[in-house]
Coordinates of C-alpha atoms and ligand atoms in Angstrom, one line a residue:
X956 CA 0.0 0.0 0.0
X957 CA 1.4 3.5 -0.9
X958 CA 1.9 6.2 1.6
X959 CA -0.9 8.3 0.1
X960 CA -3.3 5.3 0.3
X961 CA -2.4 4.9 3.9
X962 CA -3.3 8.6 4.5
X963 CA -6.5 8.3 2.7
X964 CA -7.6 5.3 4.7
X965 CA -6.6 6.9 7.9
X966 CA -8.6 10.1 7.3
X967 CA -11.6 8.0 6.3
X968 CA -11.5 6.4 9.7
X969 CA -10.3 9.5 11.6
X970 CA -11.8 10.1 15.0
X971 CA -13.9 13.3 15.3
X972 CA -12.1 16.5 16.3
X973 CA -12.1 17.1 20.0
X974 CA -12.3 20.9 19.8
X975 CA -12.1 23.8 17.3
X976 CA -8.3 23.9 17.5
X977 CA -8.1 20.2 16.6
X978 CA -10.6 20.9 13.7
X979 CA -8.6 23.9 12.4
X980 CA -5.3 22.1 12.4
X981 CA -6.9 18.7 11.4
X982 CA -4.9 17.0 14.2
X983 CA -7.3 14.0 14.7
X984 CA -8.1 13.9 11.0
X985 CA -4.4 13.4 10.2
X986 CA -4.2 10.7 12.8
X987 CA -2.2 12.8 15.3
X988 CA -2.8 14.0 18.9
X989 CA -2.0 17.2 20.8
X990 CA 0.7 15.3 22.7
X991 CA 2.5 14.2 19.6
X992 CA 2.3 17.6 18.0
X993 CA 3.8 19.2 21.1
X994 CA 6.5 16.6 21.4
X995 CA 7.3 17.1 17.7
X996 CA 7.4 20.8 18.1
X997 CA 10.0 20.5 20.9
X998 CA 12.1 18.0 18.9
X999 CA 12.2 20.3 15.9
X1000 CA 13.2 23.3 18.0
X1001 CA 16.0 21.4 19.7
X1002 CA 17.4 20.1 16.4
X1003 CA 17.2 23.6 14.9
X1004 CA 18.3 25.7 17.9
X1005 CA 21.9 25.5 16.9
X1006 CA 21.1 28.0 14.1
X1007 CA 20.7 30.7 16.8
X1008 CA 24.3 30.3 17.6
X1009 CA 25.7 29.4 14.2
X1010 CA 24.0 32.1 12.1
X1011 CA 25.4 35.0 14.1
X1012 CA 28.9 33.3 14.0
X1013 CA 28.8 32.9 10.2
X1014 CA 27.3 36.4 9.4
X1015 CA 29.2 38.0 12.3
X1016 CA 32.5 36.7 11.2
X1017 CA 32.4 38.4 7.7
X1018 CA 33.2 41.9 6.8
X1019 CA 31.4 43.9 4.1
X1020 CA 33.3 45.8 1.4
X1021 CA 33.7 48.7 3.8
X1022 CA 35.1 46.5 6.6
X1023 CA 31.9 46.6 8.7
X1024 CA 30.9 43.7 10.8
X1025 CA 27.4 42.9 12.1
X1026 CA 26.8 42.7 15.9
X1027 CA 26.4 39.1 17.3
X1028 CA 23.7 39.9 19.8
X1029 CA 21.7 41.8 17.2
X1030 CA 22.1 38.9 14.8
X1031 CA 20.9 36.4 17.4
X1032 CA 17.8 38.5 18.0
X1033 CA 17.2 38.9 14.3
X1034 CA 17.6 35.1 13.7
X1035 CA 15.3 34.1 16.5
X1036 CA 12.7 36.7 15.6
X1037 CA 12.5 35.6 12.0
X1038 CA 12.4 31.9 12.9
X1039 CA 9.7 32.5 15.5
X1040 CA 7.4 34.6 13.4
X1041 CA 7.7 32.7 10.1
X1042 CA 7.4 29.2 11.8
X1043 CA 4.1 30.3 13.4
X1044 CA 2.8 31.8 10.2
X1045 CA 3.7 28.6 8.4
X1046 CA 1.8 26.6 11.0
X1047 CA -1.3 28.7 10.9
X1048 CA -1.3 29.5 7.1
X1049 CA 0.2 26.3 5.7
X1050 CA -0.8 23.7 8.4
X1051 CA 2.4 21.7 7.7
X1052 CA 4.9 20.7 10.4
X1053 CA 7.5 22.7 8.7
X1054 CA 9.7 25.1 10.7
X1055 CA 11.7 27.9 9.1
X1056 CA 14.9 29.7 10.0
X1057 CA 17.9 31.3 8.3
X1058 CA 19.2 28.8 5.7
X1059 CA 22.7 27.5 6.2
X1060 CA 23.7 27.3 2.6
X1061 CA 22.6 30.8 1.7
X1062 CA 24.0 32.6 4.8
X1063 CA 27.5 31.5 3.9
X1064 CA 26.9 32.9 0.3
X1065 CA 25.7 36.2 1.8
X1066 CA 28.6 36.4 4.2
X1067 CA 31.5 35.3 2.1
X1068 CA 30.4 35.9 -1.5
X1069 CA 28.0 38.9 -1.5
X1070 CA 28.9 41.1 1.4
X1071 CA 32.6 41.5 0.4
X1072 CA 31.3 43.1 -2.9
X1073 CA 29.0 45.7 -1.3
X1074 CA 27.6 47.0 2.1
X1075 CA 25.6 44.8 4.4
X1076 CA 22.5 46.8 3.7
X1077 CA 22.9 46.2 -0.1
X1078 CA 23.6 42.5 0.5
X1079 CA 20.5 42.1 2.6
X1080 CA 18.5 44.1 0.0
X1081 CA 19.5 41.5 -2.5
X1082 CA 18.0 38.8 -0.3
X1083 CA 14.8 40.7 0.0
X1084 CA 14.7 41.1 -3.8
X1085 CA 15.3 37.3 -4.1
X1086 CA 12.4 36.6 -1.8
X1087 CA 10.1 39.0 -3.6
X1088 CA 10.9 37.4 -6.9
X1089 CA 10.2 34.0 -5.4
X1090 CA 6.8 35.3 -4.3
X1091 CA 6.1 36.5 -7.8
X1092 CA 6.9 33.0 -9.1
X1093 CA 4.4 31.6 -6.6
X1094 CA 1.7 34.1 -7.3
X1095 CA 2.0 33.4 -11.1
X1096 CA 1.6 29.7 -10.3
X1097 CA 5.0 28.8 -11.8
X1098 CA 6.5 27.5 -8.6
X1099 CA 3.6 25.1 -8.0
X1100 CA 3.5 24.1 -11.6
X1101 CA 7.2 23.1 -11.6
X1102 CA 6.6 20.9 -8.5
X1103 CA 3.7 19.2 -10.2
X1104 CA 5.7 18.5 -13.3
X1105 CA 8.2 16.4 -11.5
X1106 CA 7.7 12.6 -11.8
X1107 CA 6.7 10.9 -8.6
X1108 CA 9.8 8.7 -8.3
X1109 CA 12.0 11.7 -8.6
X1110 CA 10.1 13.3 -5.7
X1111 CA 10.7 10.2 -3.7
X1112 CA 14.4 10.2 -4.6
X1113 CA 14.5 13.8 -3.3
X1114 CA 13.2 12.6 0.1
X1115 CA 15.7 9.8 0.2
X1116 CA 18.6 12.1 -0.8
X1117 CA 17.6 14.6 1.9
X1118 CA 17.6 11.6 4.3
X1119 CA 21.2 10.8 3.5
X1120 CA 22.1 14.5 3.5
X1121 CA 20.5 15.1 6.9
X1122 CA 22.3 12.0 8.4
X1123 CA 25.6 13.3 7.0
X1124 CA 24.9 16.7 8.5
X1125 CA 24.4 14.9 11.9
X1126 CA 27.6 13.0 11.5
X1127 CA 29.6 16.1 10.6
X1128 CA 27.9 18.3 13.3
X1129 CA 28.9 15.8 15.9
X1130 CA 32.5 15.4 14.6
X1131 CA 31.9 11.7 13.8
X1132 CA 33.0 12.6 10.3
X1133 CA 35.5 15.4 9.7
X1134 CA 37.3 16.8 6.7
X1135 CA 41.0 15.9 6.3
X1136 CA 43.0 19.2 6.1
X1137 CA 44.6 20.0 2.7
X1138 CA 48.0 19.9 4.5
X1139 CA 47.7 16.2 4.9
X1140 CA 48.2 15.9 1.2
X1141 CA 45.7 13.1 0.6
X1142 CA 42.9 12.7 -1.9
X1143 CA 40.7 11.2 0.7
X1144 CA 38.3 14.1 1.7
X1145 CA 36.9 12.9 5.0
X1146 CA 37.7 10.7 8.0
X1147 CA 36.2 9.0 11.0
X1148 CA 36.3 11.4 14.0
X1149 CA 38.8 14.2 14.2
X1150 CA 41.9 12.1 13.6
X1151 CA 40.8 8.9 12.0
X1152 CA 39.6 7.4 15.3
X1153 CA 36.7 8.1 17.7
X1154 CA 38.0 9.8 20.8
X1155 CA 36.8 12.1 23.6
X1156 CA 33.8 12.6 25.8
X1157 CA 31.7 14.6 23.3
X1158 CA 32.1 11.7 20.8
X1159 CA 31.0 9.3 23.5
X1160 CA 27.8 11.4 24.1
X1161 CA 27.1 11.3 20.3
X1162 CA 27.6 7.6 20.0
X1163 CA 25.5 6.8 23.1
X1164 CA 22.9 9.2 21.7
X1165 CA 22.7 7.3 18.4
X1166 CA 22.4 4.0 20.2
X1167 CA 19.8 5.3 22.6
X1168 CA 17.7 6.9 19.7
X1169 CA 17.8 3.8 17.5
X1170 CA 17.0 1.5 20.4
X1171 CA 14.0 3.6 21.4
X1172 CA 12.9 4.0 17.7
X1173 CA 13.2 0.2 17.2
X1174 CA 11.0 -0.3 20.3
X1175 CA 8.6 2.4 18.9
X1176 CA 8.8 4.3 22.1
X1177 CA 6.8 7.6 22.0
X1178 CA 9.1 10.6 22.2
X1179 CA 12.2 8.6 21.2
X1180 CA 14.0 11.5 19.6
X1181 CA 13.2 14.0 22.3
X1182 CA 14.0 11.6 25.1
X1183 CA 17.4 11.1 23.5
X1184 CA 18.2 14.8 23.1
X1185 CA 17.2 15.6 26.7
X1186 CA 19.0 12.5 28.2
X1187 CA 22.2 13.2 26.3
X1188 CA 22.2 16.9 27.2
X1189 CA 21.9 16.0 30.9
X1190 CA 24.7 13.5 30.5
X1191 CA 26.8 16.1 28.7
X1192 CA 26.2 18.6 31.5
X1193 CA 27.4 16.0 34.1
X1194 CA 30.4 15.1 32.1
X1195 CA 31.3 18.7 31.5
X1196 CA 31.0 19.5 35.1
X1197 CA 33.5 16.8 36.0
X1198 CA 36.1 17.5 33.2
X1199 CA 36.9 20.7 31.6
X1200 CA 36.2 19.7 28.0
X1201 CA 37.2 22.1 25.1
X1202 CA 36.0 20.0 22.2
X1203 CA 32.2 20.3 22.3
X1204 CA 32.2 22.7 19.4
X1205 CA 29.7 25.4 18.9
X1206 CA 28.0 25.2 22.3
X1207 CA 29.2 23.9 25.7
X1208 CA 26.8 22.0 28.0
X1209 CA 27.2 24.0 31.1
X1210 CA 24.6 25.9 33.2
X1211 CA 24.9 29.6 32.4
X1212 CA 25.4 32.3 35.1
X1213 CA 22.2 34.0 34.1
X1214 CA 19.3 32.7 32.1
X1215 CA 17.7 35.9 30.8
X1216 CA 19.1 38.5 28.5
X1217 CA 17.4 41.3 26.6
X1218 CA 17.0 41.1 22.8
X1219 CA 18.5 43.8 20.6
X1220 CA 16.4 44.6 17.6
X1221 CA 18.9 47.1 16.1
X1222 CA 19.4 45.3 12.8
X1223 CA 15.7 45.0 11.9
X1224 CA 14.9 47.0 8.7
X1225 CA 18.6 47.6 7.8
X1226 CA 18.4 46.8 4.1
X1227 CA 18.6 48.7 0.8
X1228 CA 16.4 46.9 -1.8
X1229 CA 18.2 48.1 -5.0
X1230 CA 21.4 49.2 -3.3
X1231 CA 23.4 46.3 -4.9
X1232 CA 22.7 47.7 -8.4
X1233 CA 24.4 50.9 -7.5
X1234 CA 27.3 49.4 -5.5
X1235 CA 30.6 50.8 -6.8
X1236 CA 32.7 48.3 -8.8
X1237 CA 29.9 45.7 -9.1
X1238 CA 28.4 45.2 -12.5
X1239 CA 24.7 44.7 -13.1
X1240 CA 25.4 41.3 -14.7
X1241 CA 27.1 40.2 -11.5
X1242 CA 24.2 41.3 -9.5
X1243 CA 21.7 39.6 -11.8
X1244 CA 23.7 36.3 -11.7
X1245 CA 23.9 36.5 -7.9
X1246 CA 20.1 36.9 -7.7
X1247 CA 19.6 34.1 -10.2
X1248 CA 21.8 31.7 -8.1
X1249 CA 20.0 32.7 -4.9
X1250 CA 16.5 32.2 -6.5
X1251 CA 17.4 28.8 -7.9
X1252 CA 19.0 27.5 -4.7
X1253 CA 16.1 28.7 -2.5
X1254 CA 13.4 27.5 -5.0
X1255 CA 14.7 23.9 -5.2
X1256 CA 15.9 23.6 -1.7
X1257 CA 12.4 24.5 -0.5
X1258 CA 10.8 22.2 -3.1
X1259 CA 12.9 19.3 -1.9
X1260 CA 12.2 20.0 1.7
X1261 CA 8.5 20.5 1.4
X1262 CA 8.0 17.3 -0.6
X1263 CA 10.4 15.4 1.6
X1264 CA 8.8 16.4 4.9
X1265 CA 5.2 16.0 3.6
X1266 CA 6.0 12.6 2.2
X1267 CA 7.6 11.5 5.5
X1268 CA 4.6 12.8 7.4
X1269 CA 2.3 10.8 5.0
X1270 CA 0.6 14.0 3.9
X1271 CA 0.8 13.7 0.1
X1272 CA -2.5 13.1 -1.6
X1273 CA -3.2 10.4 -4.1
X1274 CA -1.4 12.3 -6.9
X1275 CA 1.6 13.0 -4.7
X1276 CA 0.6 16.6 -4.1
X1277 CA 1.4 18.6 -0.9
X1278 CA -1.6 20.0 0.9
X1279 CA -2.0 23.9 0.8
X1280 CA 1.1 24.0 -1.5
X1281 CA 0.4 27.5 -2.9
X1282 CA 0.2 29.0 0.6
X1283 CA 3.2 27.0 1.9
X1284 CA 5.4 28.2 -1.0
X1285 CA 4.2 31.8 -0.6
X1286 CA 5.0 31.8 3.2
X1287 CA 8.4 30.3 2.4
X1288 CA 9.1 33.1 -0.1
X1289 CA 7.9 35.7 2.4
X1290 CA 10.4 34.1 4.9
X1291 CA 13.2 35.0 2.5
X1292 CA 12.0 38.6 2.4
X1293 CA 11.7 38.7 6.2
X1294 CA 15.2 37.2 6.7
X1295 CA 16.7 39.8 4.4
X1296 CA 14.7 42.6 6.0
X1297 CA 15.9 41.6 9.5
X1298 CA 19.6 41.1 8.3
X1299 CA 19.3 37.4 9.4
X1300 CA 19.9 36.3 5.7
X1301 CA 17.3 34.3 3.8
X1302 CA 15.0 32.2 5.9
X1303 CA 13.7 28.9 4.5
X1304 CA 11.9 25.7 5.3
X1305 CA 14.2 23.5 7.4
X1306 CA 14.9 19.9 6.7
X1307 CA 15.4 19.5 10.5
X1308 CA 11.6 19.7 10.7
X1309 CA 11.9 16.0 9.9
X1310 CA 12.9 15.4 13.6
X1311 CA 9.4 16.6 14.6
X1312 CA 7.8 14.5 12.0
X1313 CA 9.8 11.5 13.3
X1314 CA 8.3 12.4 16.7
X1315 CA 4.8 12.3 15.4
X1316 CA 4.1 15.9 14.1
X1317 CA 1.6 15.9 11.3
X1318 CA 0.1 19.5 11.4
X1319 CA 1.0 23.1 11.8
X1320 CA 0.1 23.0 15.5
X1321 CA 3.6 21.7 16.1
X1322 CA 4.9 25.0 14.6
X1323 CA 3.1 27.0 17.4
X1324 CA 5.3 25.1 19.9
X1325 CA 8.5 25.4 17.8
X1326 CA 7.8 29.1 17.0
X1327 CA 7.0 30.0 20.6
X1328 CA 10.3 28.3 21.7
X1329 CA 12.1 30.5 19.2
X1330 CA 10.2 33.5 20.6
X1331 CA 11.2 32.5 24.1
X1332 CA 14.8 32.1 22.9
X1333 CA 14.8 35.8 22.2
X1334 CA 15.0 36.4 26.0
X1335 CA 16.8 33.2 27.0
X1336 CA 19.9 33.5 24.8
X1337 CA 22.3 32.2 27.6
X1338 CA 20.2 29.0 27.7
X1339 CA 20.7 28.3 24.0
X1340 CA 24.2 27.1 24.6
X1341 CA 23.2 24.2 26.9
X1342 CA 22.3 21.6 24.2
X1343 CA 25.6 20.4 22.6
X1344 CA 25.6 19.4 18.9
X1345 CA 26.5 15.9 20.0
X1346 CA 23.2 15.6 21.8
X1347 CA 21.1 17.0 19.0
X1348 CA 22.9 15.2 16.1
X1349 CA 21.7 11.7 16.8
X1350 CA 18.2 12.9 15.9
X1351 CA 19.4 13.9 12.4
X1352 CA 20.9 10.4 11.9
X1353 CA 17.7 8.7 13.0
X1354 CA 15.6 10.9 10.8
X1355 CA 17.9 10.1 7.9
X1356 CA 16.9 6.5 8.4
X1357 CA 13.2 7.3 8.4
X1358 CA 13.5 9.3 5.2
X1359 CA 15.6 6.6 3.6
X1360 CA 12.7 4.1 3.8
X1361 CA 10.9 5.8 0.9
X1362 CA 13.5 4.3 -1.4
X1363 CA 11.3 1.3 -1.6
X1364 CA 8.8 3.1 -3.8
X1365 CA 11.3 3.6 -6.7
X1366 CA 11.3 1.0 -9.4
X1367 CA 15.0 0.2 -9.7
X1368 CA 14.6 -1.9 -12.8
X1369 CA 13.4 1.1 -14.8
X1370 CA 16.7 2.8 -15.7
X1371 CA 15.0 5.8 -17.2
X1372 CA 13.8 6.7 -13.7
X1373 CA 16.2 4.8 -11.5
X1374 CA 19.4 6.5 -12.8
X1375 CA 18.1 10.0 -12.3
X1376 CA 16.8 8.9 -8.9
X1377 CA 20.2 7.5 -8.0
X1378 CA 22.0 10.7 -9.0
X1379 CA 19.5 12.8 -7.0
X1380 CA 20.2 10.7 -4.0
X1381 CA 23.9 10.5 -4.4
X1382 CA 24.7 14.1 -5.3
X1383 CA 22.7 15.7 -2.4
X1384 CA 24.9 14.4 0.5
X1385 CA 28.1 14.3 -1.5
X1386 CA 27.9 18.0 -2.5
X1387 CA 26.2 19.0 0.7
X1388 CA 23.3 20.6 -1.2
X1389 CA 19.6 19.7 -1.9
X1390 CA 19.6 22.0 -4.9
X1391 CA 22.6 20.3 -6.6
X1392 CA 21.0 16.9 -6.1
X1393 CA 17.7 18.0 -7.7
X1394 CA 19.7 19.6 -10.6
X1395 CA 21.7 16.4 -11.3
X1396 CA 18.5 14.3 -11.2
X1397 CA 16.6 16.7 -13.6
X1398 CA 19.5 16.8 -16.1
X1399 CA 19.9 13.0 -16.0
X1400 CA 16.2 12.5 -16.5
X1401 CA 16.0 14.8 -19.5
X1402 CA 19.1 13.2 -21.1
X1403 CA 18.1 9.6 -20.6
X1404 CA 14.5 10.2 -21.8
X1405 CA 15.9 11.9 -24.9
X1406 CA 18.4 9.2 -25.8
X1407 CA 15.6 6.6 -25.3
X1408 CA 13.5 8.5 -27.9
X1409 CA 11.0 9.4 -25.2
X1410 CA 11.5 13.1 -25.1
X1411 CA 7.8 13.7 -25.6
X1412 CA 7.2 12.3 -22.0
X1413 CA 9.2 15.3 -20.6
X1414 CA 7.0 18.1 -19.2
X1415 CA 8.0 21.4 -20.8
X1416 CA 8.7 22.9 -17.4
X1417 CA 11.3 20.2 -16.8
X1418 CA 13.0 21.2 -20.0
X1419 CA 13.0 24.8 -18.8
X1420 CA 14.3 24.1 -15.3
X1421 CA 16.9 21.7 -16.7
X1422 CA 18.2 24.4 -19.0
X1423 CA 18.4 26.7 -15.9
X1424 CA 20.3 24.0 -14.0
X1425 CA 22.7 23.8 -16.9
X1426 CA 23.4 27.5 -16.5
X1427 CA 23.6 27.0 -12.7
X1428 CA 26.2 24.2 -12.9
X1429 CA 28.2 26.1 -15.6
X1430 CA 27.8 29.5 -13.8
X1431 CA 31.6 30.2 -13.7
X1432 CA 32.2 29.9 -17.5
X1433 CA 28.9 31.7 -18.1
X1434 CA 30.1 34.6 -15.9
X1435 CA 33.4 34.7 -17.8
X1436 CA 31.6 34.6 -21.1
X1437 CA 29.4 37.6 -20.1
X1438 CA 32.5 39.4 -18.9
X1439 CA 31.3 39.5 -15.2
X1440 CA 34.4 37.8 -13.9
Ligands
GUN1685 N1 16.2 22.9 3.7 C1 17.1 23.4 4.4 N2 17.3 23.0 5.7 C2 18.3 23.6 6.4 N3 18.7 23.4 7.6 C3 19.8 24.3 7.8 N4 20.0 25.0 6.8 C4 19.1 24.6 5.8 C5 18.9 25.1 4.5 O1 19.5 25.9 3.9 N5 17.9 24.4 3.8

């Protein structure tokens, strides 16, 4: 039985709503409960909370063309505010268990590629522009049409690829996998642990966390992911109090001196919508190509995430469509605008939402919990540093497994679909990008169908997007051709 059939059967036999909130969010109808939604909301927050520390580090470490740096406290406030507001709006407007925050891929592009060319205000204006253009694509129906043009097995491959990608992120975040420095002069890019072996207390916390999570998952214990995060954080605090450990990474599991700190809204509204076009020394072609890359990345990252999370939650309908898709995509586009307008960089739908889905979330009610916790985080910034990455990362590995299970729906004997599916799945984790995986799959699909003489089966929108992906992958020579480099 397919996932969508399962959903259809479940809603036929769904118990009646217990109150108007249940009815609004379709909690019972989707086979969920308030308890599950709340647990899922917490799990998603804890797996995403690292962004409140990491986003200010990434954006705060870069200088714009004029040598200006953004303030870390103001960046933390901006990041939390955008995540809180947009996650709640997605819950109420889109009714999907999909939380949003500043995207990790794009914030590095903003910090290290765009800001050095112009002022911070101009760079954030470019993000606002990107979000506005995405909204135009949604309103004209183009964004939704592209999603519907994708063959179902490729959508399933996107979920599986995200599963592997999210597990890889978990392994890297925890230090279980690390890059081998160039100085080592080897062609092998990554290694086990920090030195080729697993050592240290933080690593032990991660490994125990993975074992605890998979044990609880296998026994189908309710709250498995959340129990593991909380237990491992408690263990990490105990370990850290006994030994002065330096290698936790981003956050250290120790009780802070004070819990409450005031937010600083100083960066909100600091953007110049068309400033980039007038930035000295930056050609219009460069700006247009930057906006193009931002749009393509954001567009397909979100597409993959929305499809992947909805499929994992069993929310796709019989035709593989996402419920409330138009509104979901519009809110995601608005999040990019909000992220740029607040100087938090482009906000987007987060794959870590899969942790909440793994915990049972099926509706936007979970977002009220996740979003409120981000809201609370505005005032509890010292508390943010308690959960070490090693305690949160096992959730990502476990969720990777859950998303991987969709691989069974792909017909591996049909090479015209299996090879593009394989490339989608492989390229996503190996290049650390959802967008790259989708692009590789699209291009392979178009090429294989064409050489098989089945070009007529390809939707015209897939031709169009594949052509854009060709430009995207060849952006460097294209820039040189246009004289922008
Ligand atoms: N989909 C998605 N999830 C994320 N989680 C952290 N950063 C990102 C991102 O850029 N995109």
